[in-house]
Amino acid sequence: MSTPATLIADDLLRTQLHIAGGWRDGSAGESSPVIDPATGETVAEVAVATPDDMVAAIDAAQEAFAGWSRTPAPQRSRILRRWYELIVERADDLAQLLTAEQGKPLAEARGEILYGAGFIEWFAEEAKRLYGEVIPTNNPDRRMMTIRSAVGVTAAITPWNFPCAMILRKAAPALAAGCSMIIKPAEETPLSALALAALAQEAGIPAGVLSVVTGSGPRLGEVLTRDERVRTISFTGSTEVGRILMAQSAGTLKRLALELGGNAPLIVFDDADLDNAVKGAMDSKFRNAGQTCVCANRIFVQDGIHDAFVEALGREMAKLRVGDGREPGTTQGPLISPAAVDKVRRHIDDARDKGARVVQGGDLTERGRTFFTPTLIVDASPDMLLAREETFGPLAPVIRFSTEEEAIRMANDTEFGLAGYFFSRDIGRITRVSEALEVGVVGVNTGLISYEGAPFGGVKQSGIGREGSRHGIEEYTDLKYICIEGVA
Ligand code: SIN
């Protein structure tokens, strides 16, 4: 088999910082390796930016903002559309790159590229619809209106689990609104970000409008939060880091869009369609090997359907194939790092100690390293770590319940509130439970809810703001009220 590096298109394998339309090394001359989680090999050495490099990117973004925000919306829209087309044309090459640095199976990586590109297509159109309003006046001598104007320089701090889609979900609305943006990708997965920047440049996005600055999250994040010129920071990642960014941003009163940790409940009621509930649980739990913020983290199953559900879920889980994402037939890639493996193990050990039974999986596959067997646990309970923390791995814990009230109480018994799922065919229950779940996104009879045209985001400690949909552009605009007197 070819090595990962030989499968990557040369023109997309960028390893330098992208600032002010140019490509350059970090000013301290440092680099850091990008590790293929499947092989442990180094895919590439990527430049490490210093705080001064980040300031240079902010300077360039500030300069570029003036021209980009004044570019007529249809023109911005056409340039964004071209970026979208280039990403779709290069989806296979981008998928190779994404799998090499993140691990997910190629088909899933390609799916992520198209999912991410969908945000550009959607917001390219939305650029032309950033309407203001005319307010009925309170005085014949006055006219009142609102306009939406781009906030200015913005930044995206993005995670390793979706190295492409989480960037495009932020950059597309920002650029559509007329903002410039600096992307600080996760240290584990900077290559997709740099490749997207190369395609943005090819599409004609002007110098400085989109920069990618790679390196240490805490060091570079601090520069972004403390700089007054950066008006919005959109972050996807842990609640812990979200809190730090918020505290650091207090001095410059920035707008923050935070998409943070989840602890998604997935509830299967007795009246659910069993096959569909199992499919939904598989889709939600095992996407990206369990490494998404919206993965079902706690599976609550009602008494009457419990045993049949567990048996059917186990059967489907046994069909999953864990391996290198480039190997045909692989459905589950490796976990991102040995630390991720440790967390899954800690949750399994704790559950066993507290009386749960591991009925399938429970450890690494025979390949070792970061390849974890999809694991099914029954007799789990809300006091276990796996129900309190986000596992971020292929662990499906089943918690039994008896009544609707009990299920809702347990589902909401968490500081998080990103996604929640449930399966039922009773319209009254569908209405009640949808309204009662304390989450930002509800999937009813489905485990897949993400779509560029729908608002995505959490409540409670899962975040602030919404991404995607017409609401996703709001974080990048200011609403200005204009009152004109002396018109009569
Ligand atoms: C995430 O895990 O943060 C995002 C998942 C999605 O967009 O579906």
Coordinates of C-alpha atoms and ligand atoms in Angstrom, one line a residue, residues 115 119 159 161-162 165-166 169 236-237 259-260 287-288 291-295 390 392 418 449-451 456 467, ligand 1:
Y115 CA -21.1 18.7 4.1
F119 CA -22.2 25.8 4.0
P159 CA -11.5 21.3 16.3
N161 CA -12.9 16.0 14.7
F162 CA -14.2 17.8 11.6
A165 CA -16.6 21.2 8.0
M166 CA -16.2 23.2 11.2
R169 CA -19.4 26.4 8.8
T236 CA -15.9 24.7 18.4
G237 CA -14.4 22.6 21.1
E259 CA -20.2 25.3 20.1
L260 CA -19.0 23.3 23.1
R287 CA -20.3 8.6 13.2
N288 CA -16.6 9.5 13.2
Q291 CA -15.9 11.5 18.1
T292 CA -18.6 14.2 17.5
C293 CA -20.2 16.6 19.9
V294 CA -23.6 15.3 18.8
C295 CA -22.9 11.6 19.2
E390 CA -18.7 13.1 26.9
F392 CA -15.9 10.9 22.5
L418 CA -26.4 20.3 22.6
I449 CA -29.6 16.1 12.2
S450 CA -26.8 18.2 10.7
Y451 CA -27.6 20.3 7.6
F456 CA -27.0 24.1 15.1
E467 CA -24.3 28.0 13.2
Ligands
SIN1 C1 -19.4 18.5 16.0 O1 -19.2 17.4 16.4 O2 -18.9 19.5 16.6 C2 -20.2 18.8 14.8 C3 -21.0 17.7 14.3 C4 -21.9 18.1 13.2 O3 -21.7 19.2 12.6 O4 -22.8 17.3 12.8

